[in-house]
């Protein structure tokens, strides 16, 4: 299965958590159906990206990166690359590269979709700036996880889930959805049998 086919399958089967998220799901699907290259950064003005919200093992902290260009704190993520086989794999690769963490347990089901303009992602076109159609996943870190700053970041740090450094509505919603998902998966009697059943087998594409 190609990355494009995986993205279509992932989004077609995704149960959106709200009306707004369902509208974005339909928007993403329409984009992919119209653009075979819709996950490549060369596809303009829109292309899909993949990111990961990394939660601590205790579900009380979130790992964020201070983006070098935006100068704001975000979850870990970025563009899909030629070697990526799945959206989940692309998200995990970005988390490993930007956060310096190994052995992340990734939930392969997206948590949130977010469309946003990215002025620094190439020159504006007649239709306006480039838009990232971000597909966001959740991963749990090991209790002893120690992040490292990458070349793409000014800093990487753990933040309390209730004291985010840049608490915009989009990030706040992402954290709330991720914590809720993680708590549900670890509850007694959960069908997923806890976080340990998440995709430890999902590996970064490279």
mmCIF file with all atom_site columns, C-alpha atoms in Angstrom:
data_model
loop_
_atom_site.group_PDB
_atom_site.id
_atom_site.type_symbol
_atom_site.label_atom_id
_atom_site.label_alt_id
_atom_site.label_comp_id
_atom_site.label_asym_id
_atom_site.label_entity_id
_atom_site.label_seq_id
_atom_site.pdbx_PDB_ins_code
_atom_site.Cartn_x
_atom_site.Cartn_y
_atom_site.Cartn_z
_atom_site.occupancy
_atom_site.B_iso_or_equiv
_atom_site.pdbx_formal_charge
_atom_site.auth_seq_id
_atom_site.auth_comp_id
_atom_site.auth_asym_id
_atom_site.auth_atom_id
_atom_site.pdbx_PDB_model_num
ATOM 1   C CA . UNK A 1 1   ? 0.000   0.000  0.000  1.00 0.00 ? 1   UNK A CA 1
ATOM 2   C CA . UNK A 1 2   ? 1.324   3.447  -0.895 1.00 0.00 ? 2   UNK A CA 1
ATOM 3   C CA . UNK A 1 3   ? 1.405   6.378  1.530  1.00 0.00 ? 3   UNK A CA 1
ATOM 4   C CA . UNK A 1 4   ? -1.401  8.023  -0.434 1.00 0.00 ? 4   UNK A CA 1
ATOM 5   C CA . UNK A 1 5   ? -3.561  4.878  -0.179 1.00 0.00 ? 5   UNK A CA 1
ATOM 6   C CA . UNK A 1 6   ? -2.782  4.548  3.529  1.00 0.00 ? 6   UNK A CA 1
ATOM 7   C CA . UNK A 1 7   ? -3.818  8.163  4.153  1.00 0.00 ? 7   UNK A CA 1
ATOM 8   C CA . UNK A 1 8   ? -7.100  7.645  2.313  1.00 0.00 ? 8   UNK A CA 1
ATOM 9   C CA . UNK A 1 9   ? -7.831  4.449  4.240  1.00 0.00 ? 9   UNK A CA 1
ATOM 10  C CA . UNK A 1 10  ? -6.936  6.024  7.583  1.00 0.00 ? 10  UNK A CA 1
ATOM 11  C CA . UNK A 1 11  ? -9.173  9.039  7.058  1.00 0.00 ? 11  UNK A CA 1
ATOM 12  C CA . UNK A 1 12  ? -12.079 7.163  5.479  1.00 0.00 ? 12  UNK A CA 1
ATOM 13  C CA . UNK A 1 13  ? -12.339 4.968  8.546  1.00 0.00 ? 13  UNK A CA 1
ATOM 14  C CA . UNK A 1 14  ? -11.668 7.664  11.151 1.00 0.00 ? 14  UNK A CA 1
ATOM 15  C CA . UNK A 1 15  ? -14.523 8.469  13.586 1.00 0.00 ? 15  UNK A CA 1
ATOM 16  C CA . UNK A 1 16  ? -14.278 12.258 13.891 1.00 0.00 ? 16  UNK A CA 1
ATOM 17  C CA . UNK A 1 17  ? -14.843 13.485 17.464 1.00 0.00 ? 17  UNK A CA 1
ATOM 18  C CA . UNK A 1 18  ? -16.882 16.566 16.485 1.00 0.00 ? 18  UNK A CA 1
ATOM 19  C CA . UNK A 1 19  ? -18.795 18.225 13.650 1.00 0.00 ? 19  UNK A CA 1
ATOM 20  C CA . UNK A 1 20  ? -15.867 20.526 12.968 1.00 0.00 ? 20  UNK A CA 1
ATOM 21  C CA . UNK A 1 21  ? -13.474 17.599 12.799 1.00 0.00 ? 21  UNK A CA 1
ATOM 22  C CA . UNK A 1 22  ? -15.817 15.739 10.441 1.00 0.00 ? 22  UNK A CA 1
ATOM 23  C CA . UNK A 1 23  ? -15.803 18.754 8.113  1.00 0.00 ? 23  UNK A CA 1
ATOM 24  C CA . UNK A 1 24  ? -12.007 18.660 8.093  1.00 0.00 ? 24  UNK A CA 1
ATOM 25  C CA . UNK A 1 25  ? -12.025 14.915 7.442  1.00 0.00 ? 25  UNK A CA 1
ATOM 26  C CA . UNK A 1 26  ? -14.157 15.487 4.353  1.00 0.00 ? 26  UNK A CA 1
ATOM 27  C CA . UNK A 1 27  ? -11.859 18.357 3.313  1.00 0.00 ? 27  UNK A CA 1
ATOM 28  C CA . UNK A 1 28  ? -8.771  16.143 3.604  1.00 0.00 ? 28  UNK A CA 1
ATOM 29  C CA . UNK A 1 29  ? -10.382 13.303 1.671  1.00 0.00 ? 29  UNK A CA 1
ATOM 30  C CA . UNK A 1 30  ? -11.437 15.638 -1.136 1.00 0.00 ? 30  UNK A CA 1
ATOM 31  C CA . UNK A 1 31  ? -7.872  16.959 -1.305 1.00 0.00 ? 31  UNK A CA 1
ATOM 32  C CA . UNK A 1 32  ? -6.352  13.479 -1.496 1.00 0.00 ? 32  UNK A CA 1
ATOM 33  C CA . UNK A 1 33  ? -8.872  12.284 -4.062 1.00 0.00 ? 33  UNK A CA 1
ATOM 34  C CA . UNK A 1 34  ? -8.072  15.281 -6.268 1.00 0.00 ? 34  UNK A CA 1
ATOM 35  C CA . UNK A 1 35  ? -4.275  15.205 -5.778 1.00 0.00 ? 35  UNK A CA 1
ATOM 36  C CA . UNK A 1 36  ? -2.234  11.986 -6.077 1.00 0.00 ? 36  UNK A CA 1
ATOM 37  C CA . UNK A 1 37  ? 0.697   14.064 -4.746 1.00 0.00 ? 37  UNK A CA 1
ATOM 38  C CA . UNK A 1 38  ? -1.387  15.538 -1.931 1.00 0.00 ? 38  UNK A CA 1
ATOM 39  C CA . UNK A 1 39  ? 1.044   14.438 0.799  1.00 0.00 ? 39  UNK A CA 1
ATOM 40  C CA . UNK A 1 40  ? 4.129   15.965 -0.799 1.00 0.00 ? 40  UNK A CA 1
ATOM 41  C CA . UNK A 1 41  ? 5.361   19.410 0.170  1.00 0.00 ? 41  UNK A CA 1
ATOM 42  C CA . UNK A 1 42  ? 5.521   20.262 -3.518 1.00 0.00 ? 42  UNK A CA 1
ATOM 43  C CA . UNK A 1 43  ? 1.718   20.057 -3.704 1.00 0.00 ? 43  UNK A CA 1
ATOM 44  C CA . UNK A 1 44  ? 0.538   23.648 -3.355 1.00 0.00 ? 44  UNK A CA 1
ATOM 45  C CA . UNK A 1 45  ? -1.187  25.460 -1.889 1.00 0.00 ? 45  UNK A CA 1
ATOM 46  C CA . UNK A 1 46  ? -2.181  22.511 0.340  1.00 0.00 ? 46  UNK A CA 1
ATOM 47  C CA . UNK A 1 47  ? -0.549  19.281 1.449  1.00 0.00 ? 47  UNK A CA 1
ATOM 48  C CA . UNK A 1 48  ? -0.961  16.785 4.284  1.00 0.00 ? 48  UNK A CA 1
ATOM 49  C CA . UNK A 1 49  ? 1.540   16.655 7.124  1.00 0.00 ? 49  UNK A CA 1
ATOM 50  C CA . UNK A 1 50  ? 1.854   14.313 10.115 1.00 0.00 ? 50  UNK A CA 1
ATOM 51  C CA . UNK A 1 51  ? 2.545   15.075 13.761 1.00 0.00 ? 51  UNK A CA 1
ATOM 52  C CA . UNK A 1 52  ? 2.583   13.409 17.160 1.00 0.00 ? 52  UNK A CA 1
ATOM 53  C CA . UNK A 1 53  ? 1.555   14.626 20.567 1.00 0.00 ? 53  UNK A CA 1
ATOM 54  C CA . UNK A 1 54  ? 3.879   12.842 22.986 1.00 0.00 ? 54  UNK A CA 1
ATOM 55  C CA . UNK A 1 55  ? 2.465   12.290 26.475 1.00 0.00 ? 55  UNK A CA 1
ATOM 56  C CA . UNK A 1 56  ? 4.473   11.260 29.518 1.00 0.00 ? 56  UNK A CA 1
ATOM 57  C CA . UNK A 1 57  ? 3.866   7.816  30.968 1.00 0.00 ? 57  UNK A CA 1
ATOM 58  C CA . UNK A 1 58  ? 1.818   9.416  33.745 1.00 0.00 ? 58  UNK A CA 1
ATOM 59  C CA . UNK A 1 59  ? -0.341  11.329 31.227 1.00 0.00 ? 59  UNK A CA 1
ATOM 60  C CA . UNK A 1 60  ? 0.388   14.569 33.115 1.00 0.00 ? 60  UNK A CA 1
ATOM 61  C CA . UNK A 1 61  ? 2.988   16.140 30.826 1.00 0.00 ? 61  UNK A CA 1
ATOM 62  C CA . UNK A 1 62  ? 3.305   16.774 27.105 1.00 0.00 ? 62  UNK A CA 1
ATOM 63  C CA . UNK A 1 63  ? 6.494   17.087 25.063 1.00 0.00 ? 63  UNK A CA 1
ATOM 64  C CA . UNK A 1 64  ? 6.543   20.213 22.892 1.00 0.00 ? 64  UNK A CA 1
ATOM 65  C CA . UNK A 1 65  ? 9.097   21.765 20.571 1.00 0.00 ? 65  UNK A CA 1
ATOM 66  C CA . UNK A 1 66  ? 9.889   25.454 20.229 1.00 0.00 ? 66  UNK A CA 1
ATOM 67  C CA . UNK A 1 67  ? 9.732   25.764 16.444 1.00 0.00 ? 67  UNK A CA 1
ATOM 68  C CA . UNK A 1 68  ? 12.734  27.591 15.032 1.00 0.00 ? 68  UNK A CA 1
ATOM 69  C CA . UNK A 1 69  ? 10.778  29.471 12.353 1.00 0.00 ? 69  UNK A CA 1
ATOM 70  C CA . UNK A 1 70  ? 7.417   30.029 14.015 1.00 0.00 ? 70  UNK A CA 1
ATOM 71  C CA . UNK A 1 71  ? 8.979   30.773 17.445 1.00 0.00 ? 71  UNK A CA 1
ATOM 72  C CA . UNK A 1 72  ? 6.037   28.995 19.079 1.00 0.00 ? 72  UNK A CA 1
ATOM 73  C CA . UNK A 1 73  ? 5.600   25.752 21.007 1.00 0.00 ? 73  UNK A CA 1
ATOM 74  C CA . UNK A 1 74  ? 4.027   22.916 19.025 1.00 0.00 ? 74  UNK A CA 1
ATOM 75  C CA . UNK A 1 75  ? 3.685   19.151 19.066 1.00 0.00 ? 75  UNK A CA 1
ATOM 76  C CA . UNK A 1 76  ? 6.369   17.250 17.138 1.00 0.00 ? 76  UNK A CA 1
ATOM 77  C CA . UNK A 1 77  ? 5.758   16.841 13.422 1.00 0.00 ? 77  UNK A CA 1
ATOM 78  C CA . UNK A 1 78  ? 6.407   17.889 9.867  1.00 0.00 ? 78  UNK A CA 1
ATOM 79  C CA . UNK A 1 79  ? 6.311   16.912 6.211  1.00 0.00 ? 79  UNK A CA 1
ATOM 80  C CA . UNK A 1 80  ? 5.926   13.407 4.914  1.00 0.00 ? 80  UNK A CA 1
ATOM 81  C CA . UNK A 1 81  ? 8.989   12.072 3.107  1.00 0.00 ? 81  UNK A CA 1
ATOM 82  C CA . UNK A 1 82  ? 9.590   9.712  0.203  1.00 0.00 ? 82  UNK A CA 1
ATOM 83  C CA . UNK A 1 83  ? 10.452  6.780  2.470  1.00 0.00 ? 83  UNK A CA 1
ATOM 84  C CA . UNK A 1 84  ? 7.313   7.031  4.587  1.00 0.00 ? 84  UNK A CA 1
ATOM 85  C CA . UNK A 1 85  ? 4.940   4.099  4.074  1.00 0.00 ? 85  UNK A CA 1
ATOM 86  C CA . UNK A 1 86  ? 2.132   5.235  6.396  1.00 0.00 ? 86  UNK A CA 1
ATOM 87  C CA . UNK A 1 87  ? 0.887   8.440  7.996  1.00 0.00 ? 87  UNK A CA 1
ATOM 88  C CA . UNK A 1 88  ? 1.396   6.907  11.438 1.00 0.00 ? 88  UNK A CA 1
ATOM 89  C CA . UNK A 1 89  ? 4.950   5.954  10.509 1.00 0.00 ? 89  UNK A CA 1
ATOM 90  C CA . UNK A 1 90  ? 5.654   9.487  9.265  1.00 0.00 ? 90  UNK A CA 1
ATOM 91  C CA . UNK A 1 91  ? 4.334   10.939 12.507 1.00 0.00 ? 91  UNK A CA 1
ATOM 92  C CA . UNK A 1 92  ? 6.460   8.553  14.571 1.00 0.00 ? 92  UNK A CA 1
ATOM 93  C CA . UNK A 1 93  ? 9.567   9.326  12.504 1.00 0.00 ? 93  UNK A CA 1
ATOM 94  C CA . UNK A 1 94  ? 9.087   13.054 13.049 1.00 0.00 ? 94  UNK A CA 1
ATOM 95  C CA . UNK A 1 95  ? 8.627   12.532 16.800 1.00 0.00 ? 95  UNK A CA 1
ATOM 96  C CA . UNK A 1 96  ? 11.814  10.484 17.013 1.00 0.00 ? 96  UNK A CA 1
ATOM 97  C CA . UNK A 1 97  ? 13.795  12.988 14.934 1.00 0.00 ? 97  UNK A CA 1
ATOM 98  C CA . UNK A 1 98  ? 12.562  16.161 16.614 1.00 0.00 ? 98  UNK A CA 1
ATOM 99  C CA . UNK A 1 99  ? 12.283  14.883 20.173 1.00 0.00 ? 99  UNK A CA 1
ATOM 100 C CA . UNK A 1 100 ? 15.209  12.488 20.264 1.00 0.00 ? 100 UNK A CA 1
ATOM 101 C CA . UNK A 1 101 ? 13.055  9.808  21.906 1.00 0.00 ? 101 UNK A CA 1
ATOM 102 C CA . UNK A 1 102 ? 13.120  6.088  21.208 1.00 0.00 ? 102 UNK A CA 1
ATOM 103 C CA . UNK A 1 103 ? 10.580  3.406  22.107 1.00 0.00 ? 103 UNK A CA 1
ATOM 104 C CA . UNK A 1 104 ? 7.533   5.639  21.754 1.00 0.00 ? 104 UNK A CA 1
ATOM 105 C CA . UNK A 1 105 ? 4.220   3.762  21.803 1.00 0.00 ? 105 UNK A CA 1
ATOM 106 C CA . UNK A 1 106 ? 2.123   5.214  19.026 1.00 0.00 ? 106 UNK A CA 1
ATOM 107 C CA . UNK A 1 107 ? -1.641  4.944  18.725 1.00 0.00 ? 107 UNK A CA 1
ATOM 108 C CA . UNK A 1 108 ? -2.068  4.446  14.951 1.00 0.00 ? 108 UNK A CA 1
ATOM 109 C CA . UNK A 1 109 ? -5.535  6.052  14.925 1.00 0.00 ? 109 UNK A CA 1
ATOM 110 C CA . UNK A 1 110 ? -5.458  9.847  14.411 1.00 0.00 ? 110 UNK A CA 1
ATOM 111 C CA . UNK A 1 111 ? -6.490  12.017 17.349 1.00 0.00 ? 111 UNK A CA 1
ATOM 112 C CA . UNK A 1 112 ? -7.139  15.367 15.646 1.00 0.00 ? 112 UNK A CA 1
ATOM 113 C CA . UNK A 1 113 ? -7.026  17.126 12.271 1.00 0.00 ? 113 UNK A CA 1
ATOM 114 C CA . UNK A 1 114 ? -5.873  20.719 11.931 1.00 0.00 ? 114 UNK A CA 1
ATOM 115 C CA . UNK A 1 115 ? -5.685  22.939 8.867  1.00 0.00 ? 115 UNK A CA 1
ATOM 116 C CA . UNK A 1 116 ? -3.533  26.043 9.189  1.00 0.00 ? 116 UNK A CA 1
ATOM 117 C CA . UNK A 1 117 ? -1.707  28.531 6.990  1.00 0.00 ? 117 UNK A CA 1
ATOM 118 C CA . UNK A 1 118 ? 2.091   28.280 7.068  1.00 0.00 ? 118 UNK A CA 1
ATOM 119 C CA . UNK A 1 119 ? 3.663   31.521 5.755  1.00 0.00 ? 119 UNK A CA 1
ATOM 120 C CA . UNK A 1 120 ? 7.208   30.157 6.036  1.00 0.00 ? 120 UNK A CA 1
ATOM 121 C CA . UNK A 1 121 ? 6.505   27.000 3.949  1.00 0.00 ? 121 UNK A CA 1
ATOM 122 C CA . UNK A 1 122 ? 7.561   28.507 0.627  1.00 0.00 ? 122 UNK A CA 1
ATOM 123 C CA . UNK A 1 123 ? 6.395   31.608 -1.258 1.00 0.00 ? 123 UNK A CA 1
ATOM 124 C CA . UNK A 1 124 ? 2.733   32.558 -1.332 1.00 0.00 ? 124 UNK A CA 1
ATOM 125 C CA . UNK A 1 125 ? 0.776   31.644 -4.446 1.00 0.00 ? 125 UNK A CA 1
ATOM 126 C CA . UNK A 1 126 ? -2.008  33.721 -6.072 1.00 0.00 ? 126 UNK A CA 1
ATOM 127 C CA . UNK A 1 127 ? -4.492  31.814 -3.920 1.00 0.00 ? 127 UNK A CA 1
ATOM 128 C CA . UNK A 1 128 ? -2.678  32.674 -0.698 1.00 0.00 ? 128 UNK A CA 1
ATOM 129 C CA . UNK A 1 129 ? -0.140  30.978 1.591  1.00 0.00 ? 129 UNK A CA 1
ATOM 130 C CA . UNK A 1 130 ? 0.551   27.255 1.834  1.00 0.00 ? 130 UNK A CA 1
ATOM 131 C CA . UNK A 1 131 ? -1.794  25.335 4.127  1.00 0.00 ? 131 UNK A CA 1
ATOM 132 C CA . UNK A 1 132 ? -0.774  22.293 6.131  1.00 0.00 ? 132 UNK A CA 1
ATOM 133 C CA . UNK A 1 133 ? -3.516  19.695 6.473  1.00 0.00 ? 133 UNK A CA 1
ATOM 134 C CA . UNK A 1 134 ? -2.070  18.149 9.593  1.00 0.00 ? 134 UNK A CA 1
ATOM 135 C CA . UNK A 1 135 ? -3.013  14.658 10.787 1.00 0.00 ? 135 UNK A CA 1
ATOM 136 C CA . UNK A 1 136 ? -2.195  14.339 14.469 1.00 0.00 ? 136 UNK A CA 1
ATOM 137 C CA . UNK A 1 137 ? -1.424  11.179 16.413 1.00 0.00 ? 137 UNK A CA 1
ATOM 138 C CA . UNK A 1 138 ? -0.756  10.302 20.044 1.00 0.00 ? 138 UNK A CA 1
ATOM 139 C CA . UNK A 1 139 ? 2.254   8.521  21.513 1.00 0.00 ? 139 UNK A CA 1
ATOM 140 C CA . UNK A 1 140 ? 3.281   7.598  25.041 1.00 0.00 ? 140 UNK A CA 1
ATOM 141 C CA . UNK A 1 141 ? 6.866   7.980  26.204 1.00 0.00 ? 141 UNK A CA 1
ATOM 142 C CA . UNK A 1 142 ? 8.744   5.666  28.542 1.00 0.00 ? 142 UNK A CA 1
ATOM 143 C CA . UNK A 1 143 ? 8.922   6.761  32.199 1.00 0.00 ? 143 UNK A CA 1
ATOM 144 C CA . UNK A 1 144 ? 12.653  7.430  31.846 1.00 0.00 ? 144 UNK A CA 1
ATOM 145 C CA . UNK A 1 145 ? 12.395  9.257  28.497 1.00 0.00 ? 145 UNK A CA 1
ATOM 146 C CA . UNK A 1 146 ? 14.864  12.121 28.097 1.00 0.00 ? 146 UNK A CA 1
ATOM 147 C CA . UNK A 1 147 ? 14.262  14.348 25.037 1.00 0.00 ? 147 UNK A CA 1
ATOM 148 C CA . UNK A 1 148 ? 16.971  15.994 22.961 1.00 0.00 ? 148 UNK A CA 1
ATOM 149 C CA . UNK A 1 149 ? 16.890  19.198 20.916 1.00 0.00 ? 149 UNK A CA 1
ATOM 150 C CA . UNK A 1 150 ? 17.137  18.725 17.143 1.00 0.00 ? 150 UNK A CA 1
ATOM 151 C CA . UNK A 1 151 ? 18.434  21.071 14.454 1.00 0.00 ? 151 UNK A CA 1
ATOM 152 C CA . UNK A 1 152 ? 14.824  21.999 13.630 1.00 0.00 ? 152 UNK A CA 1
ATOM 153 C CA . UNK A 1 153 ? 14.019  23.268 17.125 1.00 0.00 ? 153 UNK A CA 1
ATOM 154 C CA . UNK A 1 154 ? 15.161  25.994 19.458 1.00 0.00 ? 154 UNK A CA 1
ATOM 155 C CA . UNK A 1 155 ? 14.169  23.903 22.453 1.00 0.00 ? 155 UNK A CA 1
ATOM 156 C CA . UNK A 1 156 ? 12.290  20.737 23.432 1.00 0.00 ? 156 UNK A CA 1
ATOM 157 C CA . UNK A 1 157 ? 10.674  20.456 26.847 1.00 0.00 ? 157 UNK A CA 1
ATOM 158 C CA . UNK A 1 158 ? 8.025   18.731 28.933 1.00 0.00 ? 158 UNK A CA 1
ATOM 159 C CA . UNK A 1 159 ? 5.066   20.888 29.976 1.00 0.00 ? 159 UNK A CA 1
ATOM 160 C CA . UNK A 1 160 ? 2.176   20.133 32.341 1.00 0.00 ? 160 UNK A CA 1
ATOM 161 C CA . UNK A 1 161 ? -0.965  19.318 30.380 1.00 0.00 ? 161 UNK A CA 1
ATOM 162 C CA . UNK A 1 162 ? -2.818  22.047 32.287 1.00 0.00 ? 162 UNK A CA 1
ATOM 163 C CA . UNK A 1 163 ? -0.088  24.694 31.941 1.00 0.00 ? 163 UNK A CA 1
ATOM 164 C CA . UNK A 1 164 ? 0.855   24.833 28.267 1.00 0.00 ? 164 UNK A CA 1
ATOM 165 C CA . UNK A 1 165 ? 3.330   27.550 27.227 1.00 0.00 ? 165 UNK A CA 1
ATOM 166 C CA . UNK A 1 166 ? 1.271   28.588 24.189 1.00 0.00 ? 166 UNK A CA 1
ATOM 167 C CA . UNK A 1 167 ? -2.310  27.559 25.036 1.00 0.00 ? 167 UNK A CA 1
ATOM 168 C CA . UNK A 1 168 ? -4.043  28.277 21.747 1.00 0.00 ? 168 UNK A CA 1
ATOM 169 C CA . UNK A 1 169 ? -7.433  26.616 21.239 1.00 0.00 ? 169 UNK A CA 1
ATOM 170 C CA . UNK A 1 170 ? -6.052  24.160 18.682 1.00 0.00 ? 170 UNK A CA 1
ATOM 171 C CA . UNK A 1 171 ? -3.287  22.855 20.946 1.00 0.00 ? 171 UNK A CA 1
ATOM 172 C CA . UNK A 1 172 ? -5.541  22.811 24.009 1.00 0.00 ? 172 UNK A CA 1
ATOM 173 C CA . UNK A 1 173 ? -8.080  20.692 22.127 1.00 0.00 ? 173 UNK A CA 1
ATOM 174 C CA . UNK A 1 174 ? -5.344  18.345 20.907 1.00 0.00 ? 174 UNK A CA 1
ATOM 175 C CA . UNK A 1 175 ? -4.047  17.800 24.440 1.00 0.00 ? 175 UNK A CA 1
ATOM 176 C CA . UNK A 1 176 ? -7.553  17.233 25.803 1.00 0.00 ? 176 UNK A CA 1
ATOM 177 C CA . UNK A 1 177 ? -8.381  14.706 23.067 1.00 0.00 ? 177 UNK A CA 1
ATOM 178 C CA . UNK A 1 178 ? -5.056  12.915 23.531 1.00 0.00 ? 178 UNK A CA 1
ATOM 179 C CA . UNK A 1 179 ? -5.338  12.648 27.310 1.00 0.00 ? 179 UNK A CA 1
ATOM 180 C CA . UNK A 1 180 ? -8.929  11.429 27.023 1.00 0.00 ? 180 UNK A CA 1
ATOM 181 C CA . UNK A 1 181 ? -7.888  8.790  24.455 1.00 0.00 ? 181 UNK A CA 1
ATOM 182 C CA . UNK A 1 182 ? -4.970  7.627  26.601 1.00 0.00 ? 182 UNK A CA 1
ATOM 183 C CA . UNK A 1 183 ? -7.079  7.438  29.756 1.00 0.00 ? 183 UNK A CA 1
ATOM 184 C CA . UNK A 1 184 ? -9.789  5.457  27.979 1.00 0.00 ? 184 UNK A CA 1
ATOM 185 C CA . UNK A 1 185 ? -7.278  3.005  26.557 1.00 0.00 ? 185 UNK A CA 1
ATOM 186 C CA . UNK A 1 186 ? -5.766  2.308  29.979 1.00 0.00 ? 186 UNK A CA 1
ATOM 187 C CA . UNK A 1 187 ? -9.058  1.954  31.831 1.00 0.00 ? 187 UNK A CA 1
ATOM 188 C CA . UNK A 1 188 ? -9.891  -1.492 33.279 1.00 0.00 ? 188 UNK A CA 1
ATOM 189 C CA . UNK A 1 189 ? -11.833 -3.527 30.741 1.00 0.00 ? 189 UNK A CA 1
ATOM 190 C CA . UNK A 1 190 ? -10.758 -1.343 27.837 1.00 0.00 ? 190 UNK A CA 1
ATOM 191 C CA . UNK A 1 191 ? -10.942 -3.112 24.484 1.00 0.00 ? 191 UNK A CA 1
ATOM 192 C CA . UNK A 1 192 ? -7.428  -1.887 23.729 1.00 0.00 ? 192 UNK A CA 1
ATOM 193 C CA . UNK A 1 193 ? -6.146  -3.460 26.974 1.00 0.00 ? 193 UNK A CA 1
ATOM 194 C CA . UNK A 1 194 ? -4.143  -0.424 27.907 1.00 0.00 ? 194 UNK A CA 1
ATOM 195 C CA . UNK A 1 195 ? -1.443  1.630  26.273 1.00 0.00 ? 195 UNK A CA 1
ATOM 196 C CA . UNK A 1 196 ? 0.827   -1.403 25.984 1.00 0.00 ? 196 UNK A CA 1
ATOM 197 C CA . UNK A 1 197 ? -1.375  -2.653 23.149 1.00 0.00 ? 197 UNK A CA 1
ATOM 198 C CA . UNK A 1 198 ? -0.710  0.410  21.059 1.00 0.00 ? 198 UNK A CA 1
ATOM 199 C CA . UNK A 1 199 ? 1.440   0.153  17.994 1.00 0.00 ? 199 UNK A CA 1
ATOM 200 C CA . UNK A 1 200 ? 4.809   -0.545 19.530 1.00 0.00 ? 200 UNK A CA 1
ATOM 201 C CA . UNK A 1 201 ? 5.336   -2.429 16.273 1.00 0.00 ? 201 UNK A CA 1
ATOM 202 C CA . UNK A 1 202 ? 4.763   0.735  14.229 1.00 0.00 ? 202 UNK A CA 1
ATOM 203 C CA . UNK A 1 203 ? 8.259   1.834  13.381 1.00 0.00 ? 203 UNK A CA 1
ATOM 204 C CA . UNK A 1 204 ? 9.521   5.106  11.936 1.00 0.00 ? 204 UNK A CA 1
ATOM 205 C CA . UNK A 1 205 ? 9.842   4.750  8.180  1.00 0.00 ? 205 UNK A CA 1
ATOM 206 C CA . UNK A 1 206 ? 13.558  5.229  8.571  1.00 0.00 ? 206 UNK A CA 1
#
